Amino acid sequence: MVNNAIIAAFGLDAANFEIKRFGSGHINNTFLLSAIGDDKKYVLQKINTNVFKEPAVIATNQRLAAEYLAVHHPGYLFITPIQTVNREDLFVWEGDYWRLIPFINDSTSVDQADNTKQAYEAAKQFGKMARYLDGIDMRPFKPTIPNFHNLTLRYSAFQEAIPQAKEDRKAAAQDTIEEFLRHSNIAITYEQLKTDPAFKDRLMHHDTKINNVLLHKTTFEGLCVCDLDTLMPGKLISDLGDMVRTYVCPVSEEERDLTLIHVRNEYFEALMKGYLEEVGATLTEVERKHLFYAGKFMIYMQGIRFLTDYLNGDVYYPIKYPTHNFDRAKNQLTLLQQLIKKEPELQAIIDQCLAQKA
Ligand code: ADP
Ligand code: GN1
Ligand code: MG
């Protein structure tokens, strides 16, 4: 589906490149363009417009952040798309939106954290971006997906999906539905927090999976963050929580053997340390009190998003088999239960990291 016209729009000649699919994200279509004969590379992406209804907002948010960072933190590596020959951030071809991103040399990414250094380095990158963007005027920024991490609405969507689901799916998922409903206090806490002015609005990444950080391919030191589609105003619990969700468990959200799901304290500590070393000094009191809550918030939200999609007949997440979303929801529920079980010891780790910061 990539064609010469799309590549030419960015001033490149397709004949000079080898083009391959790249990455393992759920949402966009990503391609790697590798120059034949030299090591120049680009990342070409088709934005999923079912998810991002206004792709121009993505480009504007990214550019506003880049301009601010260039002034206030010169030298910071912040990925900015390459403009088309007509000086546009996006190229529209037959209704599809494409963008070209410079490939960061000597970078790699991992789909799963398999040592604590990776977790620390990745968290530090997200923390650094949050710290550098702390203080930016948020008024010109718009949501690239309205209500993306609004747990109140995600919870309502889940409740609405239950009576509308096909009987066989509802019956199969009954126990899982009940267990998620039993944890509705997580949604209630969010409801109370979101109106608290001390629960600060920040420019957040909103998708802090470890493969959205580029690491040096040999030293595994953090280079920068990528996948900035959901850079928009939000809350600290989104970025911190998604790291907890995706770094602490030895297996991913795709794992069906639930006995393999548990919380690795040393990864929890590594990511907390990396993140708080960067943003610790900017935290408000209410944010500091909700650092453990962040993990519950994100795991719960992701769990009900998968379950809602299963009940709705798999309209959002791509699936490989009929119960894929249901399995993902059970995976997240197990992770949530494991995290909650360890709250006292994990809170002690947080307190220790905060004390080191002070
Ligand atoms: P998706 O929406 O598919 O998750 P990403 O923007 O995260 O898209 O890109 C997919 C993968 O491509 C990333 O996990 C990362 O490994 C790699 N990648 C993305 N941007 C770059 C870049 N600028 N340089 C090097 N690798 C990149
Ligand atoms: C989606 O694109 P990808 O795979 O990084 C989703 C995230 C979920 C994630 C779960 C825009 O992210 O919110 O956490 O899947 N992105 C969107 O794997 O819905
Ligand atoms: Mg990604």
Short mmCIF file of C-alpha atoms and ligand atoms in Angstrom, two decimals:
data_model
loop_
_atom_site.label_atom_id
_atom_site.label_comp_id
_atom_site.label_asym_id
_atom_site.label_seq_id
_atom_site.Cartn_x
_atom_site.Cartn_y
_atom_site.Cartn_z
CA MET A 1 0.00 0.00 0.00
CA VAL A 2 3.03 2.30 0.16
CA ASN A 3 3.51 3.69 -3.31
CA ASN A 4 5.99 5.85 -5.16
CA ALA A 5 3.80 8.96 -5.01
CA ILE A 6 3.75 8.88 -1.22
CA ILE A 7 7.51 8.58 -1.03
CA ALA A 8 8.00 11.24 -3.70
CA ALA A 9 5.83 13.65 -1.70
CA PHE A 10 8.62 13.70 0.87
CA GLY A 11 11.24 14.36 -1.78
CA LEU A 12 12.54 10.78 -1.93
CA ASP A 13 12.74 8.32 -4.80
CA ALA A 14 11.18 4.95 -3.96
CA ALA A 15 13.61 3.21 -6.34
CA ASN A 16 16.42 3.97 -3.91
CA PHE A 17 14.82 2.21 -0.96
CA GLU A 18 14.00 -1.19 0.36
CA ILE A 19 10.64 -1.00 2.13
CA LYS A 20 9.61 -3.33 4.96
CA ARG A 21 6.89 -3.43 7.59
CA PHE A 22 8.24 -2.35 10.93
CA GLY A 23 7.35 -2.46 14.62
CA SER A 24 4.57 -4.26 16.44
CA GLY A 25 2.03 -1.58 17.35
CA HIS A 26 -1.74 -2.08 17.20
CA ILE A 27 -2.78 1.18 15.66
CA ASN A 28 -0.77 2.66 12.81
CA ASN A 29 0.90 1.02 9.82
CA THR A 30 4.63 1.50 10.11
CA PHE A 31 7.26 0.90 7.39
CA LEU A 32 11.02 1.10 7.42
CA LEU A 33 12.62 2.65 4.33
CA SER A 34 16.27 1.58 4.06
CA ALA A 35 18.38 3.21 1.39
CA ILE A 36 20.01 0.72 -0.96
CA GLY A 37 23.75 1.18 -0.80
CA ASP A 38 24.02 3.46 2.24
CA ASP A 39 22.73 3.45 5.79
CA LYS A 40 20.11 6.22 5.49
CA LYS A 41 16.80 5.11 6.91
CA TYR A 42 13.36 6.58 7.45
CA VAL A 43 10.21 5.49 9.20
CA LEU A 44 7.04 5.96 7.14
CA GLN A 45 3.68 5.71 8.86
CA LYS A 46 0.08 5.65 7.78
CA ILE A 47 -2.03 7.10 10.56
CA ASN A 48 -5.06 5.10 11.57
CA THR A 49 -7.88 7.58 11.01
CA ASN A 50 -10.48 5.37 12.66
CA VAL A 51 -8.60 6.06 15.88
CA PHE A 52 -7.15 9.50 15.14
CA LYS A 53 -10.08 11.35 13.60
CA GLU A 54 -8.08 14.57 13.23
CA PRO A 55 -4.51 13.67 12.21
CA ALA A 56 -3.66 17.36 11.90
CA VAL A 57 -3.95 17.65 15.68
CA ILE A 58 -1.17 15.08 16.10
CA ALA A 59 1.11 17.09 13.86
CA THR A 60 0.26 20.40 15.56
CA ASN A 61 0.84 19.06 19.08
CA GLN A 62 4.14 17.58 18.05
CA ARG A 63 5.31 20.76 16.38
CA LEU A 64 4.29 22.96 19.33
CA ALA A 65 6.21 20.72 21.71
CA ALA A 66 9.24 20.62 19.39
CA GLU A 67 9.33 24.42 19.16
CA TYR A 68 9.16 24.79 22.95
CA LEU A 69 11.84 22.16 23.55
CA ALA A 70 14.18 23.66 20.96
CA VAL A 71 14.10 26.93 22.89
CA HIS A 72 14.08 25.67 26.48
CA HIS A 73 16.08 22.46 26.19
CA PRO A 74 18.28 22.75 23.12
CA GLY A 75 20.03 19.52 22.26
CA TYR A 76 17.21 17.33 23.57
CA LEU A 77 16.38 14.65 21.00
CA PHE A 78 12.70 15.00 20.20
CA ILE A 79 11.51 13.23 17.06
CA THR A 80 9.86 15.63 14.63
CA PRO A 81 8.40 14.52 11.30
CA ILE A 82 10.07 15.50 8.05
CA GLN A 83 7.89 17.85 6.02
CA THR A 84 6.70 17.15 2.51
CA VAL A 85 8.13 19.07 -0.44
CA ASN A 86 5.09 21.33 0.01
CA ARG A 87 6.15 21.98 3.63
CA GLU A 88 3.37 20.01 5.22
CA ASP A 89 3.71 17.65 8.18
CA LEU A 90 1.35 15.09 6.63
CA PHE A 91 0.76 13.89 3.10
CA VAL A 92 -2.79 12.92 2.19
CA TRP A 93 -3.16 10.20 -0.45
CA GLU A 94 -6.57 8.78 -1.34
CA GLY A 95 -7.89 9.82 2.07
CA ASP A 96 -5.01 8.29 4.00
CA TYR A 97 -2.59 10.38 6.06
CA TRP A 98 1.10 9.62 5.85
CA ARG A 99 4.11 11.00 7.67
CA LEU A 100 7.82 10.47 7.43
CA ILE A 101 10.08 10.37 10.47
CA PRO A 102 13.87 10.36 10.55
CA PHE A 103 15.16 6.98 11.70
CA ILE A 104 17.29 7.36 14.83
CA ASN A 105 20.64 5.75 14.08
CA ASP A 106 21.98 2.96 16.25
CA SER A 107 18.61 2.63 17.94
CA THR A 108 16.60 -0.40 18.81
CA SER A 109 13.49 -1.05 20.84
CA VAL A 110 12.37 -4.05 22.83
CA ASP A 111 8.80 -5.34 23.09
CA GLN A 112 9.31 -6.61 26.61
CA ALA A 113 11.60 -5.38 29.39
CA ASP A 114 14.01 -8.23 30.03
CA ASN A 115 16.42 -6.54 32.36
CA THR A 116 15.97 -3.79 34.92
CA LYS A 117 18.34 -1.45 33.10
CA GLN A 118 15.91 -1.31 30.18
CA ALA A 119 13.04 -0.46 32.53
CA TYR A 120 15.11 2.23 34.26
CA GLU A 121 16.34 3.75 31.00
CA ALA A 122 12.90 3.78 29.39
CA ALA A 123 11.26 5.34 32.45
CA LYS A 124 13.98 7.97 32.56
CA GLN A 125 13.23 8.92 28.96
CA PHE A 126 9.52 9.36 29.62
CA GLY A 127 10.34 11.17 32.86
CA LYS A 128 12.76 13.48 31.14
CA MET A 129 10.22 14.41 28.49
CA ALA A 130 7.61 15.12 31.19
CA ARG A 131 10.08 17.24 33.14
CA TYR A 132 11.18 19.21 30.09
CA LEU A 133 7.57 19.84 29.12
CA ASP A 134 6.51 20.78 32.64
CA GLY A 135 5.63 24.45 32.44
CA ILE A 136 4.68 24.56 28.76
CA ASP A 137 1.53 26.52 27.99
CA MET A 138 -1.03 23.79 27.48
CA ARG A 139 -3.79 25.92 26.04
CA PRO A 140 -2.90 25.43 22.36
CA PHE A 141 -2.74 21.63 22.74
CA LYS A 142 -5.77 19.58 21.77
CA PRO A 143 -6.55 15.93 22.48
CA THR A 144 -5.56 13.71 19.57
CA ILE A 145 -8.14 11.22 20.87
CA PRO A 146 -10.77 12.96 22.99
CA ASN A 147 -11.25 11.31 26.40
CA PHE A 148 -8.54 8.77 25.65
CA HIS A 149 -7.67 8.06 29.29
CA ASN A 150 -10.94 9.22 30.80
CA LEU A 151 -11.60 6.21 32.98
CA THR A 152 -15.09 7.45 33.83
CA LEU A 153 -16.08 7.20 30.17
CA ARG A 154 -14.19 3.94 29.63
CA TYR A 155 -16.07 2.52 32.60
CA SER A 156 -19.43 3.71 31.22
CA ALA A 157 -18.58 2.18 27.83
CA PHE A 158 -17.85 -1.09 29.61
CA GLN A 159 -21.14 -0.97 31.52
CA GLU A 160 -23.03 -0.21 28.31
CA ALA A 161 -21.34 -3.05 26.43
CA ILE A 162 -22.54 -5.68 28.91
CA PRO A 163 -26.29 -5.71 28.12
CA GLN A 164 -25.63 -5.28 24.41
CA ALA A 165 -23.18 -8.16 24.05
CA LYS A 166 -24.07 -11.38 22.25
CA GLU A 167 -25.30 -13.95 24.75
CA ASP A 168 -22.47 -16.43 24.16
CA ARG A 169 -19.79 -13.79 24.74
CA LYS A 170 -21.55 -12.42 27.79
CA ALA A 171 -21.90 -15.88 29.30
CA ALA A 172 -18.28 -16.77 28.62
CA ALA A 173 -17.06 -13.53 30.17
CA GLN A 174 -19.44 -13.46 33.15
CA ASP A 175 -16.85 -14.08 35.89
CA THR A 176 -14.37 -11.66 34.37
CA ILE A 177 -17.05 -8.98 34.01
CA GLU A 178 -18.01 -9.40 37.67
CA GLU A 179 -14.43 -9.23 38.82
CA PHE A 180 -13.82 -6.01 36.90
CA LEU A 181 -17.06 -4.55 38.31
CA ARG A 182 -15.89 -5.52 41.81
CA HIS A 183 -12.87 -3.24 41.32
CA SER A 184 -15.00 -0.24 40.33
CA ASN A 185 -13.45 1.71 43.22
CA ILE A 186 -10.54 2.33 40.83
CA ALA A 187 -12.90 4.23 38.52
CA ILE A 188 -14.48 6.04 41.47
CA THR A 189 -11.08 7.27 42.69
CA TYR A 190 -10.36 8.61 39.21
CA GLU A 191 -13.72 10.39 39.17
CA GLN A 192 -12.80 12.18 42.39
CA LEU A 193 -9.21 12.92 41.36
CA LYS A 194 -9.92 14.41 37.96
CA THR A 195 -11.69 17.45 39.41
CA ASP A 196 -8.92 18.20 41.92
CA PRO A 197 -6.91 21.19 40.62
CA ALA A 198 -3.77 19.87 42.37
CA PHE A 199 -4.04 16.80 40.20
CA LYS A 200 -2.13 18.64 37.58
CA ASP A 201 -2.69 18.70 33.81
CA ARG A 202 0.55 17.79 32.07
CA LEU A 203 1.62 17.08 28.55
CA MET A 204 1.77 13.30 28.61
CA HIS A 205 2.83 10.64 26.12
CA HIS A 206 -0.10 8.30 26.91
CA ASP A 207 1.49 5.15 25.46
CA THR A 208 4.62 4.45 27.48
CA LYS A 209 5.08 0.83 26.42
CA ILE A 210 8.75 -0.03 26.35
CA ASN A 211 8.79 -0.32 22.56
CA ASN A 212 7.94 3.35 22.38
CA VAL A 213 11.40 4.21 23.68
CA LEU A 214 14.47 4.00 21.49
CA LEU A 215 17.48 2.51 23.22
CA HIS A 216 21.05 2.42 21.96
CA LYS A 217 21.41 -0.87 20.10
CA THR A 218 24.50 -2.03 22.00
CA THR A 219 24.59 -0.17 25.33
CA PHE A 220 20.78 -0.14 25.79
CA GLU A 221 20.99 3.39 27.10
CA GLY A 222 17.84 5.44 26.50
CA LEU A 223 18.05 7.68 23.44
CA CYS A 224 14.58 9.22 23.13
CA VAL A 225 10.89 8.42 23.10
CA CYS A 226 8.96 7.70 19.90
CA ASP A 227 5.31 7.16 18.88
CA LEU A 228 4.14 10.64 19.81
CA ASP A 229 0.60 10.33 18.41
CA THR A 230 -0.98 10.64 21.82
CA LEU A 231 1.16 13.51 23.09
CA MET A 232 -1.59 15.63 24.62
CA PRO A 233 -2.78 17.07 27.92
CA GLY A 234 -3.32 14.40 30.55
CA LYS A 235 -2.33 13.21 33.98
CA LEU A 236 0.86 11.77 35.41
CA ILE A 237 -0.87 8.49 36.26
CA SER A 238 -1.24 7.72 32.55
CA ASP A 239 2.45 7.60 31.72
CA LEU A 240 3.64 6.18 35.01
CA GLY A 241 0.79 3.67 35.12
CA ASP A 242 1.37 2.33 31.62
CA MET A 243 5.00 1.68 32.49
CA VAL A 244 3.93 -0.31 35.53
CA ARG A 245 1.42 -2.16 33.36
CA THR A 246 3.94 -3.09 30.71
CA TYR A 247 7.35 -3.33 32.44
CA VAL A 248 6.77 -5.19 35.71
CA CYS A 249 5.34 -8.40 34.30
CA PRO A 250 7.67 -10.97 32.71
CA VAL A 251 5.11 -11.67 29.97
CA SER A 252 3.07 -9.32 27.78
CA GLU A 253 -0.65 -8.63 27.58
CA GLU A 254 -0.79 -11.35 24.90
CA GLU A 255 0.12 -14.16 27.31
CA ARG A 256 -2.59 -16.76 27.85
CA ASP A 257 -0.91 -18.77 30.58
CA LEU A 258 -2.08 -16.73 33.54
CA THR A 259 0.25 -18.53 35.94
CA LEU A 260 3.15 -16.67 34.30
CA ILE A 261 1.75 -13.29 35.29
CA HIS A 262 3.31 -11.69 38.32
CA VAL A 263 4.87 -8.44 39.49
CA ARG A 264 8.64 -8.23 39.52
CA ASN A 265 9.53 -5.87 42.38
CA GLU A 266 12.96 -5.07 40.96
CA TYR A 267 11.42 -3.84 37.69
CA PHE A 268 8.87 -1.81 39.63
CA GLU A 269 11.71 -0.24 41.55
CA ALA A 270 13.81 0.39 38.43
CA LEU A 271 11.04 2.21 36.59
CA MET A 272 9.94 4.19 39.65
CA LYS A 273 13.53 5.24 40.27
CA GLY A 274 14.11 6.24 36.63
CA TYR A 275 10.84 8.18 36.42
CA LEU A 276 11.08 9.91 39.79
CA GLU A 277 14.71 10.90 39.30
CA GLU A 278 13.40 13.00 36.45
CA VAL A 279 9.95 14.22 37.49
CA GLY A 280 10.14 13.75 41.27
CA ALA A 281 10.85 17.39 41.98
CA THR A 282 7.84 18.57 39.95
CA LEU A 283 5.22 16.40 41.69
CA THR A 284 2.30 17.94 43.54
CA GLU A 285 1.25 16.43 46.86
CA VAL A 286 -1.77 14.73 45.32
CA GLU A 287 0.34 13.24 42.52
CA ARG A 288 2.86 11.95 45.06
CA LYS A 289 0.05 10.21 46.96
CA HIS A 290 -1.20 8.46 43.83
CA LEU A 291 1.95 6.90 42.48
CA PHE A 292 0.86 3.37 43.39
CA TYR A 293 -2.64 4.12 42.13
CA ALA A 294 -1.15 4.87 38.68
CA GLY A 295 -0.51 1.18 37.99
CA LYS A 296 -3.99 0.14 39.12
CA PHE A 297 -5.54 2.90 37.02
CA MET A 298 -3.82 1.88 33.79
CA ILE A 299 -4.12 -1.88 34.18
CA TYR A 300 -7.78 -1.56 35.07
CA MET A 301 -8.49 0.75 32.16
CA GLN A 302 -6.65 -1.45 29.66
CA GLY A 303 -8.42 -4.52 31.03
CA ILE A 304 -11.88 -3.04 30.60
CA ARG A 305 -10.94 -1.65 27.17
CA PHE A 306 -10.07 -5.18 25.98
CA LEU A 307 -13.16 -6.64 27.62
CA THR A 308 -15.43 -3.93 26.21
CA ASP A 309 -14.03 -4.64 22.75
CA TYR A 310 -14.69 -8.36 23.19
CA LEU A 311 -18.28 -7.63 24.27
CA ASN A 312 -18.72 -5.24 21.35
CA GLY A 313 -17.59 -7.86 18.84
CA ASP A 314 -13.92 -6.78 18.41
CA VAL A 315 -14.38 -3.44 16.72
CA TYR A 316 -11.19 -1.70 17.95
CA TYR A 317 -8.20 -3.95 18.60
CA PRO A 318 -7.03 -6.23 15.82
CA ILE A 319 -7.51 -9.87 16.83
CA LYS A 320 -5.90 -13.10 15.67
CA TYR A 321 -8.59 -15.46 16.99
CA PRO A 322 -12.14 -15.05 18.36
CA THR A 323 -11.36 -14.86 22.09
CA HIS A 324 -8.21 -12.78 21.71
CA ASN A 325 -9.60 -9.66 23.39
CA PHE A 326 -11.18 -11.74 26.15
CA ASP A 327 -7.83 -13.41 26.82
CA ARG A 328 -6.11 -10.05 26.92
CA ALA A 329 -8.70 -8.82 29.42
CA LYS A 330 -8.12 -11.88 31.66
CA ASN A 331 -4.39 -11.28 31.43
CA GLN A 332 -4.82 -7.68 32.61
CA LEU A 333 -7.19 -8.72 35.38
CA THR A 334 -4.62 -11.18 36.69
CA LEU A 335 -1.94 -8.51 36.59
CA LEU A 336 -4.22 -6.14 38.48
CA GLN A 337 -4.86 -8.75 41.16
CA GLN A 338 -1.13 -9.47 41.50
CA LEU A 339 -0.32 -5.78 41.80
CA ILE A 340 -2.96 -5.16 44.45
CA LYS A 341 -1.73 -8.14 46.46
CA LYS A 342 1.70 -6.54 46.69
CA GLU A 343 0.57 -3.01 47.54
CA PRO A 344 2.39 -2.70 50.92
CA GLU A 345 5.78 -3.75 49.60
CA LEU A 346 5.43 -1.75 46.38
CA GLN A 347 4.36 1.33 48.31
CA ALA A 348 7.49 0.89 50.44
CA ILE A 349 9.58 0.93 47.25
CA ILE A 350 7.84 4.15 46.16
CA ASP A 351 8.50 5.75 49.56
CA GLN A 352 12.14 4.79 49.30
CA CYS A 353 12.46 6.28 45.80
CA LEU A 354 10.75 9.48 47.00
CA ALA A 355 13.07 9.71 49.99
CA GLN A 356 16.10 9.32 47.72
CA LYS A 357 14.74 12.14 45.61
CA ALA A 358 14.24 14.49 48.59
P1 ADP B 1 3.03 2.02 16.34
O1 ADP B 1 1.89 2.98 16.35
O2 ADP B 1 2.90 1.01 15.29
O3 ADP B 1 3.33 1.51 17.71
P2 ADP B 1 5.63 3.43 16.46
O4 ADP B 1 5.74 4.89 16.13
O5 ADP B 1 5.78 3.04 17.88
O6 ADP B 1 4.27 2.90 15.83
O7 ADP B 1 6.74 2.68 15.59
C1 ADP B 1 6.87 1.27 15.64
C2 ADP B 1 8.32 0.89 16.02
O8 ADP B 1 9.20 1.49 15.09
C3 ADP B 1 8.80 1.43 17.38
O9 ADP B 1 8.49 0.51 18.40
C4 ADP B 1 10.29 1.57 17.18
O10 ADP B 1 10.93 0.32 17.39
C5 ADP B 1 10.41 1.88 15.72
N1 ADP B 1 10.59 3.33 15.48
C6 ADP B 1 9.61 4.25 15.45
N2 ADP B 1 10.10 5.46 15.17
C7 ADP B 1 11.44 5.29 15.02
C8 ADP B 1 12.51 6.17 14.69
N3 ADP B 1 12.29 7.46 14.46
N4 ADP B 1 13.76 5.66 14.62
C9 ADP B 1 13.98 4.35 14.84
N5 ADP B 1 13.00 3.46 15.11
C10 ADP B 1 11.76 3.92 15.22
C1 GN1 B 2 -2.58 0.60 21.52
O1 GN1 B 2 -0.49 1.48 19.08
P1 GN1 B 2 -0.14 0.74 20.31
O2 GN1 B 2 -0.12 -0.73 20.15
O3 GN1 B 2 1.16 1.33 20.88
C2 GN1 B 2 -3.45 1.63 22.22
C3 GN1 B 2 -2.95 1.84 23.64
C4 GN1 B 2 -2.99 0.53 24.36
C5 GN1 B 2 -2.20 -0.51 23.60
C6 GN1 B 2 -2.37 -1.88 24.22
C7 GN1 B 2 -4.36 4.72 20.33
O4 GN1 B 2 -1.25 1.11 21.42
O5 GN1 B 2 -3.80 2.75 24.30
O6 GN1 B 2 -2.43 0.68 25.63
O7 GN1 B 2 -2.62 -0.60 22.23
N1 GN1 B 2 -3.40 2.87 21.48
C8 GN1 B 2 -4.54 3.47 21.11
O8 GN1 B 2 -1.45 -2.74 23.66
O9 GN1 B 2 -5.66 3.05 21.40
MG MG B 3 4.43 2.20 19.26
#
